[in-house]
Coordinates of C-alpha atoms and ligand atoms in Angstrom, one line a residue:
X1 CA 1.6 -33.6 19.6
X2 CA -1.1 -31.0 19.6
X3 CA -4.6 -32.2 18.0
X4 CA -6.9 -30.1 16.3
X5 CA -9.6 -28.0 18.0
X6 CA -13.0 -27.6 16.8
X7 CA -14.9 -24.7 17.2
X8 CA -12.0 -22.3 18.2
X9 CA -13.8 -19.4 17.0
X10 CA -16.4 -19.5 19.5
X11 CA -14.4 -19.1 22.5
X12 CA -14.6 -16.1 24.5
X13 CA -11.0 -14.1 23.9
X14 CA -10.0 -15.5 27.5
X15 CA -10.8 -19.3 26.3
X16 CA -8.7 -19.0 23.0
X17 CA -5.7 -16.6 24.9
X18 CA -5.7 -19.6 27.3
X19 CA -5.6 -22.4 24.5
X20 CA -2.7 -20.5 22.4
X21 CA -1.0 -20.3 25.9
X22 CA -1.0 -23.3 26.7
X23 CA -0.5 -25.3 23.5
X24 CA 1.7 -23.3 22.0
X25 CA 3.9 -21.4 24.7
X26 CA 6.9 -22.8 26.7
X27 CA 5.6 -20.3 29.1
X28 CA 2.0 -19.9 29.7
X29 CA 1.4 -17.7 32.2
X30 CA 4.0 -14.8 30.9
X31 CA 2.1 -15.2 27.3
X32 CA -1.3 -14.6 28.8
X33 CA -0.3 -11.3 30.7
X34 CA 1.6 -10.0 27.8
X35 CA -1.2 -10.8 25.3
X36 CA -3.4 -8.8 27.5
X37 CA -1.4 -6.0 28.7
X38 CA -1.6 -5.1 24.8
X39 CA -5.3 -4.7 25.5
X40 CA -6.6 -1.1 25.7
X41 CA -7.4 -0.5 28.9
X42 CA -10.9 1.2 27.7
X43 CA -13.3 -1.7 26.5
X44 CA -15.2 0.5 24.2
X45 CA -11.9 0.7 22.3
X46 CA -11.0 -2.3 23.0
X47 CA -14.0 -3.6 21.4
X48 CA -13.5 -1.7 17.8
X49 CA -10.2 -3.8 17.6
X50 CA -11.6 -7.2 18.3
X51 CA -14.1 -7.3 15.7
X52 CA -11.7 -5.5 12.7
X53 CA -10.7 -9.1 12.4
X54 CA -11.9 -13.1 13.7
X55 CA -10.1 -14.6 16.2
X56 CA -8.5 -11.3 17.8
X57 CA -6.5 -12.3 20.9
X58 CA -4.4 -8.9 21.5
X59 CA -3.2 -5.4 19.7
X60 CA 0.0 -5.5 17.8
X61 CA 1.3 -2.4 18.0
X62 CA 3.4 -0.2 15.1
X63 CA 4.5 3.3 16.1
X64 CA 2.7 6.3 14.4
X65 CA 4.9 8.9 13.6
X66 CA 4.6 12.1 11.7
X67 CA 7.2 13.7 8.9
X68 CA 6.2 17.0 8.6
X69 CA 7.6 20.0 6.3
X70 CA 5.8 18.3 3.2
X71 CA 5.4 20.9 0.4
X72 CA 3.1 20.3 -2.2
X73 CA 1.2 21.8 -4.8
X74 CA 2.4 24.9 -2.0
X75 CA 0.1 23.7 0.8
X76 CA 2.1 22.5 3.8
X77 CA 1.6 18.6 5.5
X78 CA 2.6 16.8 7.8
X79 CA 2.3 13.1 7.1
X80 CA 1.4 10.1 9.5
X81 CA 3.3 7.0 9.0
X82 CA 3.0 3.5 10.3
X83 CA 6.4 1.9 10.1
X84 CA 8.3 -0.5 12.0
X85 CA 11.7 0.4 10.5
X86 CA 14.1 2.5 11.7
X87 CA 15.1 6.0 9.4
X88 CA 12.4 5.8 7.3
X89 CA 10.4 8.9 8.9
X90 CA 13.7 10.6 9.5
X91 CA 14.9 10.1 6.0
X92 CA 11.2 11.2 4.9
X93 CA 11.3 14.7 6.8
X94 CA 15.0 15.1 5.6
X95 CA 13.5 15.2 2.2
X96 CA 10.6 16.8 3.0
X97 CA 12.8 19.7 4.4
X98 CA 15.7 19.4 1.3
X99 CA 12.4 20.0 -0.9
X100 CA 10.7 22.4 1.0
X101 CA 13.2 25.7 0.3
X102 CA 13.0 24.2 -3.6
X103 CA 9.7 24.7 -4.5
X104 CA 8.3 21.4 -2.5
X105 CA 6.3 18.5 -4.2
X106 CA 3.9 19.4 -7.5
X107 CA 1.5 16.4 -8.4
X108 CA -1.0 15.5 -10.6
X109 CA -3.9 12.5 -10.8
X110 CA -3.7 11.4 -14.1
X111 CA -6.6 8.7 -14.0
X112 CA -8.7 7.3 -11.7
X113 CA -10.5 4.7 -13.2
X114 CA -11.1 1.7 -11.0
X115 CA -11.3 -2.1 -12.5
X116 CA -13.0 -5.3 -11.9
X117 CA -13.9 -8.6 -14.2
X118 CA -16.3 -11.7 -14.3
X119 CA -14.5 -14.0 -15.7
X120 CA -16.5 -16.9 -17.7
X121 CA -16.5 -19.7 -20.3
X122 CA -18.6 -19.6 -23.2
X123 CA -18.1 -22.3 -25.8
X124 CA -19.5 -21.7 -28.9
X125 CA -19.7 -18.8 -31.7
X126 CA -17.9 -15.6 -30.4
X127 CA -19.7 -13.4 -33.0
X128 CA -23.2 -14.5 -31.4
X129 CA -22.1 -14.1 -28.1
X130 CA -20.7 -10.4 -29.0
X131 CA -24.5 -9.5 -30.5
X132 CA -26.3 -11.1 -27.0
X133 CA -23.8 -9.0 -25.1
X134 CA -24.6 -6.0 -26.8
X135 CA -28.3 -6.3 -26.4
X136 CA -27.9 -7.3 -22.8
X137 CA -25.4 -4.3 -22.2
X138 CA -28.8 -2.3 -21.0
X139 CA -29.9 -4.6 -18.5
X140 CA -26.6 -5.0 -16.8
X141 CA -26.9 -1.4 -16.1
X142 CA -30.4 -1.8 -14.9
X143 CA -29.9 -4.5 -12.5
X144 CA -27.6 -2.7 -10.6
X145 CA -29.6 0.5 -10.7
X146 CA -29.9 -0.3 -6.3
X147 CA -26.3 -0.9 -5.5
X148 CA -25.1 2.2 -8.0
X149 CA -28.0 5.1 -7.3
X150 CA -26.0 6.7 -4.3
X151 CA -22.4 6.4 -6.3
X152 CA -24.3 7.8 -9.4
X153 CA -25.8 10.8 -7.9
X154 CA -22.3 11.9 -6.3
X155 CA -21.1 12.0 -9.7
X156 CA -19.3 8.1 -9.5
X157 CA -20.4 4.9 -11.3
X158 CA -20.0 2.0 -13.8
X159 CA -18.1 3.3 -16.2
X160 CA -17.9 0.8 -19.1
X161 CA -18.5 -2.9 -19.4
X162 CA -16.9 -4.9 -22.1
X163 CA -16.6 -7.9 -23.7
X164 CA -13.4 -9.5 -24.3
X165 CA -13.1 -13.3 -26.1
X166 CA -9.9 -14.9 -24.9
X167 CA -10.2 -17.9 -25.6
X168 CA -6.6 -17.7 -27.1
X169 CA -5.7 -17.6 -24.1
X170 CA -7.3 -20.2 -22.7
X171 CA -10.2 -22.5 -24.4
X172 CA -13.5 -20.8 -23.6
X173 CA -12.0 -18.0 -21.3
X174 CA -14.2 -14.8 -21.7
X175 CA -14.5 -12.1 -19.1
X176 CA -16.5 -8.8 -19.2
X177 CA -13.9 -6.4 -18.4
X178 CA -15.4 -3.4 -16.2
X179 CA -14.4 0.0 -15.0
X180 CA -15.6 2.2 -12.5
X181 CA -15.4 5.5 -11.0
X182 CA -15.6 5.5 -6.8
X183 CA -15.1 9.0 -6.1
X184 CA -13.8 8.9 -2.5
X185 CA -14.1 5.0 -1.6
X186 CA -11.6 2.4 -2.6
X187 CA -14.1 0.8 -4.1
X188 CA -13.8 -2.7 -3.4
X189 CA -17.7 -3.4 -2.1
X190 CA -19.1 -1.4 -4.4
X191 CA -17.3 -3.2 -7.5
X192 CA -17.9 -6.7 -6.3
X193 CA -21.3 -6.2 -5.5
X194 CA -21.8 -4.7 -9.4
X195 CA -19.7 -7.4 -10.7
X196 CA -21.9 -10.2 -9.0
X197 CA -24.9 -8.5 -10.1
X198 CA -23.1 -8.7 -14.1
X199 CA -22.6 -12.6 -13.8
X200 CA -26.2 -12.9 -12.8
X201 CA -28.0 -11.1 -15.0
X202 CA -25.6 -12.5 -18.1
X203 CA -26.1 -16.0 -17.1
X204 CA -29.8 -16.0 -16.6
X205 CA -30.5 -13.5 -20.2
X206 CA -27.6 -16.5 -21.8
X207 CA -30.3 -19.3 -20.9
X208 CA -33.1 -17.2 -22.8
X209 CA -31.3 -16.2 -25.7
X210 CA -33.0 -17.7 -28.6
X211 CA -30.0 -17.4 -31.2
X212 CA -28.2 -19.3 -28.7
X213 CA -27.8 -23.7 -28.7
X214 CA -28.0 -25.6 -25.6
X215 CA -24.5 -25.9 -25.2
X216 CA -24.1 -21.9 -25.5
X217 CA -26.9 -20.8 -22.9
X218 CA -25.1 -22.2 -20.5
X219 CA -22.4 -19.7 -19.9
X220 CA -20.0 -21.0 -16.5
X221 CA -19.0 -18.0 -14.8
X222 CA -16.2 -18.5 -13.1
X223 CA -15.6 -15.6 -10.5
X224 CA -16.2 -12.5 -10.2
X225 CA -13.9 -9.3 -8.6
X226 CA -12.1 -6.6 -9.0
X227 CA -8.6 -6.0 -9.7
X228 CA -5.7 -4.7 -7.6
X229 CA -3.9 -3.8 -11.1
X230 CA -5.4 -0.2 -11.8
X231 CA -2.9 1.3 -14.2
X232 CA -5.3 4.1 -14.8
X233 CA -6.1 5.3 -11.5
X234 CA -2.7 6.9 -11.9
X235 CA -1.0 10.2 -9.9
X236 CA 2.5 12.0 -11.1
X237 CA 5.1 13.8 -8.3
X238 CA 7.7 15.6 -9.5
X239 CA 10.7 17.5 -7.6
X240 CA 13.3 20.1 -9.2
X241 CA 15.8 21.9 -9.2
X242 CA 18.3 23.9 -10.6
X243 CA 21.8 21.5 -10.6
X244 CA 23.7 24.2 -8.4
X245 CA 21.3 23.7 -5.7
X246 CA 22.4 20.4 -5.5
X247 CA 25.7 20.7 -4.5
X248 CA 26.8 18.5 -1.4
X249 CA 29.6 18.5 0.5
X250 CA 32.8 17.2 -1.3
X251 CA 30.1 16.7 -5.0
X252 CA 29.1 19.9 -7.4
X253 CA 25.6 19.2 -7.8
X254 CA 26.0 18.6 -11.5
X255 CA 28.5 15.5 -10.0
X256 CA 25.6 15.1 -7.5
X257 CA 22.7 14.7 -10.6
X258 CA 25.1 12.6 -12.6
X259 CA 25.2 10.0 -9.6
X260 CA 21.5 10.0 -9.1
X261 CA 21.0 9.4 -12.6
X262 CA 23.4 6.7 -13.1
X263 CA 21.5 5.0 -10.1
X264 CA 17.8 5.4 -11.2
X265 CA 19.3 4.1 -14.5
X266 CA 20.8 1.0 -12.6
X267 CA 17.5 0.6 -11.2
X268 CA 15.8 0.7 -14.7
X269 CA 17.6 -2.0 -16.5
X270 CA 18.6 -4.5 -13.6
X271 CA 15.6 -6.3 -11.9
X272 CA 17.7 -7.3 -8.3
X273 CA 18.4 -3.3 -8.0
X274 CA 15.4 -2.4 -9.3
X275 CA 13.2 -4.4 -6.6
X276 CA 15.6 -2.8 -3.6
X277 CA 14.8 0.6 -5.3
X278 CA 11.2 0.8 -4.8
X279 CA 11.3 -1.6 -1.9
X280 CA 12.3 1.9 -0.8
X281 CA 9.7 4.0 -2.2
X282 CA 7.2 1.4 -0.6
X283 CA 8.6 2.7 2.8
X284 CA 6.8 5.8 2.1
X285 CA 4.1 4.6 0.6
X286 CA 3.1 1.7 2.6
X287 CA 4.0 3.5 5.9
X288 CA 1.0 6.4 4.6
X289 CA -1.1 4.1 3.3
X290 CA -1.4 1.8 6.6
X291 CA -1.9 5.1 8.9
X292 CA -4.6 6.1 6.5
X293 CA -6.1 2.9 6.7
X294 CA -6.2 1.7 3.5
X295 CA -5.5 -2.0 1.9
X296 CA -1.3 -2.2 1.5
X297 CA -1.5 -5.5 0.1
X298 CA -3.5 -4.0 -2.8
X299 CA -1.0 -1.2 -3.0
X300 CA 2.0 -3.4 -2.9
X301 CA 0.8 -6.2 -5.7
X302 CA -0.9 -3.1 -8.1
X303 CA 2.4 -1.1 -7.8
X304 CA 4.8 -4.0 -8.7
X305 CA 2.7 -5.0 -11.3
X306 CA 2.8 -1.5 -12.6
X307 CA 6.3 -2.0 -12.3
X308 CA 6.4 -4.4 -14.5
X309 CA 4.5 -3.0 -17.7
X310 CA 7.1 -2.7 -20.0
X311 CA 7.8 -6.9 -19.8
X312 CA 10.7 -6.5 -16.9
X313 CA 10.5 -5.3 -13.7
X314 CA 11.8 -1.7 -13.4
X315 CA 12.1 1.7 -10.9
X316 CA 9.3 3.5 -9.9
X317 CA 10.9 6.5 -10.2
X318 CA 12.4 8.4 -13.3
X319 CA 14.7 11.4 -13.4
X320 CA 16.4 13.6 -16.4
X321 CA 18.5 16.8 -16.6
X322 CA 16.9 19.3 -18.3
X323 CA 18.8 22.3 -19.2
X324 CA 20.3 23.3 -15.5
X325 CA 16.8 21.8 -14.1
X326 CA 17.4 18.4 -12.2
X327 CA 14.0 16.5 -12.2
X328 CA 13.1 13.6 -10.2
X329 CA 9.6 11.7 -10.5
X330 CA 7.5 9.0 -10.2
X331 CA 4.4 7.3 -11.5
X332 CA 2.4 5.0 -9.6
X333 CA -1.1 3.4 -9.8
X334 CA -2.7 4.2 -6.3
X335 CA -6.4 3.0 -5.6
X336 CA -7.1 4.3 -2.4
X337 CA -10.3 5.6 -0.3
X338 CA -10.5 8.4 2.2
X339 CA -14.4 7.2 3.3
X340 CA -15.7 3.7 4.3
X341 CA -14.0 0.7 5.3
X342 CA -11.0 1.3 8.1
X343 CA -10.9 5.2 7.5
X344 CA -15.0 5.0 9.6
X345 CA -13.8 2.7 12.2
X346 CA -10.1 3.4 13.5
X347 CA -9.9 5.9 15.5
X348 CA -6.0 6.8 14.8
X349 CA -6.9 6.0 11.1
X350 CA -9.8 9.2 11.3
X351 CA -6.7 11.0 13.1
X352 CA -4.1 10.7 10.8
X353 CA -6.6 11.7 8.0
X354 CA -7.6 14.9 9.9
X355 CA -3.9 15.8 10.1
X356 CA -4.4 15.3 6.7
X357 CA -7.0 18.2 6.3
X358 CA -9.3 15.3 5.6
X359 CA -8.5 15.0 1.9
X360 CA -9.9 13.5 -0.7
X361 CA -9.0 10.2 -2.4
X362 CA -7.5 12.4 -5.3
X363 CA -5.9 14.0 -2.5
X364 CA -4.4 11.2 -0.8
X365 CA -2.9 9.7 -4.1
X366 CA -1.2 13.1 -4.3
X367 CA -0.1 13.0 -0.9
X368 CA 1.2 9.2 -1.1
X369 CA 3.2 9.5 -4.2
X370 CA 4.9 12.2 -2.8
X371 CA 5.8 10.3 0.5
X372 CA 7.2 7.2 -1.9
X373 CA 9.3 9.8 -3.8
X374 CA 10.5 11.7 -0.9
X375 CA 11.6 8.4 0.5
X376 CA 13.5 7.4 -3.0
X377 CA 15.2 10.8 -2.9
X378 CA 16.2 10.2 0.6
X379 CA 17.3 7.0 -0.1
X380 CA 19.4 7.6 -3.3
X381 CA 21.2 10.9 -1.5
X382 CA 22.6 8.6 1.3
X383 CA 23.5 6.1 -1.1
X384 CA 25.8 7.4 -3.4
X385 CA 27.1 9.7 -0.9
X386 CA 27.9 8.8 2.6
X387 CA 26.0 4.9 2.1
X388 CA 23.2 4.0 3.6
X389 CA 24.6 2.2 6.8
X390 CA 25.8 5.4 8.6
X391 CA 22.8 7.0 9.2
X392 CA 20.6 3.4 9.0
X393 CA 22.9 2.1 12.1
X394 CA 22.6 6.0 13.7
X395 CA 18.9 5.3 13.9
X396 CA 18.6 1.8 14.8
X397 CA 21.4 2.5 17.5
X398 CA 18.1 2.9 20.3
X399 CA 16.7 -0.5 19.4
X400 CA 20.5 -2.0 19.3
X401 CA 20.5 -0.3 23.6
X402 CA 17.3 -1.4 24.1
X403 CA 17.9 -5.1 22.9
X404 CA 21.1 -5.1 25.2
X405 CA 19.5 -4.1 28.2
X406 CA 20.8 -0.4 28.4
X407 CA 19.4 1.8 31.2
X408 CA 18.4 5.4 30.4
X409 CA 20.9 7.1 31.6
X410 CA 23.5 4.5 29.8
X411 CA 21.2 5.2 26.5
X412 CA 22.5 9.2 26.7
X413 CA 25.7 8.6 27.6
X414 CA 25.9 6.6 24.0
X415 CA 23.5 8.5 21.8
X416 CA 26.1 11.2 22.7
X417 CA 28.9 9.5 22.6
X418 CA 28.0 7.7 19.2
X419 CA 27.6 11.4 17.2
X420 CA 30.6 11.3 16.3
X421 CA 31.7 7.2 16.2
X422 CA 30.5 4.1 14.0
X423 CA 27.6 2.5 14.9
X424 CA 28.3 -1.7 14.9
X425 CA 26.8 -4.4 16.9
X426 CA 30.4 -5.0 18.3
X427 CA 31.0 -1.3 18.8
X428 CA 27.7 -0.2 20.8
X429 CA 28.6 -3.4 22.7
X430 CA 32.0 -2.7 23.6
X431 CA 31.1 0.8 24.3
X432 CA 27.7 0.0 26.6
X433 CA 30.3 -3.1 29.0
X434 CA 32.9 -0.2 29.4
X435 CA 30.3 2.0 31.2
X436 CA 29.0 -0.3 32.5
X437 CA 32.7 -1.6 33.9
X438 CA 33.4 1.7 35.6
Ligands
MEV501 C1 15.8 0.2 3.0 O1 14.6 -0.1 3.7 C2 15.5 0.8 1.6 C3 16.7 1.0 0.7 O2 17.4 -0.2 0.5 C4 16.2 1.5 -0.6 C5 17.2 1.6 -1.7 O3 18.2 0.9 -1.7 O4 17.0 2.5 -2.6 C6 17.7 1.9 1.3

């Protein structure tokens, strides 16, 4: 059995490569050079990727693609995505390009008003605590006067602080319940950094408060930090159409609509659908949000969450027939930055944002809904026409050669060959032996 090591963190990369290797690896040697051949070659490079995170022992790459064709708001992209899966950037510029002859992509930021709490106990009288909040209201400002100046004078900021008594909730659970405005940056520094500041300044003022007994001064903050759940840093995308422009292959695009309709309403009222639904709009949106370097986790859990705001969990997306116009949209909550953090120190993170046009944070909320609808458009099409497998298998039918061994020229010979035959496991199999055989 292995034991525990102590002090792991000190040991030069080579000391913890060759500790992993050899604890953990039935063969040592061929871990080590394939942990390092994943170095970059350049150390200054090299070095930026080490210290993103503690304990860095290689590079894991994802490719970075692009989907380009991306109409919106009539200003032409082409997005960067970070995926691992197969047909996701296809299916993205497939949309992108269906779209782009239709009027593209219009957006709009409806909000983007960022949150963060301390959360506290205070037992005693609510009413008194209410009256030492409002006089202490001021001085929360004030004592964050250094860590807000810069924000403030590019127009950003706390916006409101406010007392909430929950104690229904919980016996003595208060919590000042902030928002903010962060302009360009997600935020999350500057909002923890205020909210530490709060907790402070409102338990020291709490042990001063005259009005206050013993047992009341002593307010027990609990934490304080933002929150991932921003359903007012909102954006709208919208595609549409007239119905006759729809029209595809054997289906009238009024038939076409009808489909797409019944499925987003599938999505709306049954959870199990609804979660595969926007699992697919997160292909867009996570695949844009990693290559712009921002925080998918936060994404992911403020998205679901906003998912689930009517008391079950429900599709992203929403579409209606109106008149011959067939509408498609989607709503999400995006809190994302375009300066500080990863977008400063990546170097393919500063690229994909320059193919960008170097937008703004507003921008980039525009720009990522429309990737997570264009991927839920793509998504639906497939689905309630051909099915999703034919063109899902078409795609992955490079990693199916790869995994089997196939040389190059034996890769050709089958990309051609499966055009116009079904892509299995068993058939790409039986196919790759037989030229293989002759
Ligand atoms: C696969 O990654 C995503 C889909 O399952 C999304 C959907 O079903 O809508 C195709």
């Amino acid at each position: 059995m292995n034991t525990p090591v102590e002090g792991f963190s000190k040991l030069s990369k080579n000391q913890k490569i060759e500790w992993v290797a050899k604890h953990f690896t039935t063969d040592p040697e061929s871990a080590k050079l394939l942990l390092e051949r994943y170095w970059n070659e350049d150390p200054e490079v090299q070095k930026v990727h080490d210290e993103f995170i503690e304990n860095t022992i290689s590079n894991y790459y994802l490719p970075f693609a692009v989907a380009p064709n991306f109409l919106i708001n009539d200003k032409l992209y082409a997005i960067p995505m970070v995926i691992e899966e197969s047909s996701v950037v296809a299916a993205a510029s497939k949309a992108a390009k269906f779209w782009l002859n239709k009027g593209g992509f219009k957006t709009e930021v409806l909000g983007t008003e960022k949150i963060g709490q301390v959360h506290f106990m205070f037992h005693g009288n609510d009413q008194k605590l209410k009256k030492f909040f409002e006089e202490v209201k001021p001085k929360l400002f004030q004592e964050t006067a250094t860590i807000t100046q810069n924000m403030e004078k590019r127009g950003g900021g706390i916006k409101a602080i406010e007392l909430r008594c929950l104690g229904d909730k919980m016996e003595g659970y208060h919590q000042l319940h902030c928002t903010f405005e962060t302009l360009d940056a997600m935020g999350a520094n500057f909002i923890n950094s205020c909210l530490e500041q709060f907790a402070k300044t409102l338990k020291e003022e709490a042990k001063q408060y005259a009005d206050f007994t013993e047992n009341e001064k002593d307010i027990e903050v609990v934490m304080s930090i933002l929150s991932n759940y921003v359903p007012n840093c909102l954006v709208r995308a919208e595609v549409s159409c007239a119905l006759t422009a729809l029209d595809e292959g054997q289906m009238t695009g009024a038939e076409f609509a009808e489909k797409i309709i019944q499925a987003v309403t599938i999505a709306k009222v049954e959870p199990h659908r609804a979660v595969t639904h926007n699992k697919g709009v997160m292909n867009g949106i996570d695949a844009v949000v990693l290559a712009t370097g921002n925080d998918f986790r936060a994404i992911e859990a403020g998205v679901h969450a906003y998912a689930s705001k009517d008391g079950s969990y429900s599709s992203l997306t929403h579409v209606k027939i109106e008149g011959d116009q067939f509408k498609l949209s989607i709503e999400i909550p995006l809190a994302l930055g375009t300066v500080g953090g990863l977008t400063s120190l990546h170097p393919l993170v500063k690229l994909a944002l320059e193919i960008l046009g170097r937008p703004s944070a507003e921008e980039l909320m525009q720009i990522i809904a429309v990737a997570g609808l264009a991927q839920n458009f793509a998504a639906l099409r497939s689905l309630v026409t051909t099915g999703i497998q034919k063109g899902h298998m078409k795609m992955h039918l490079m990693n199916m050669l790869n995994q089997m061994g196939a040389t190059e020229s034996e890769k050709e010979q089958l990309v051609a060959y499966f055009k116009d035959h079904t892509v299995t496991n068993a058939s790409v199999k039986q196919a790759l032996e037989k030229i293989q055989s002759q």
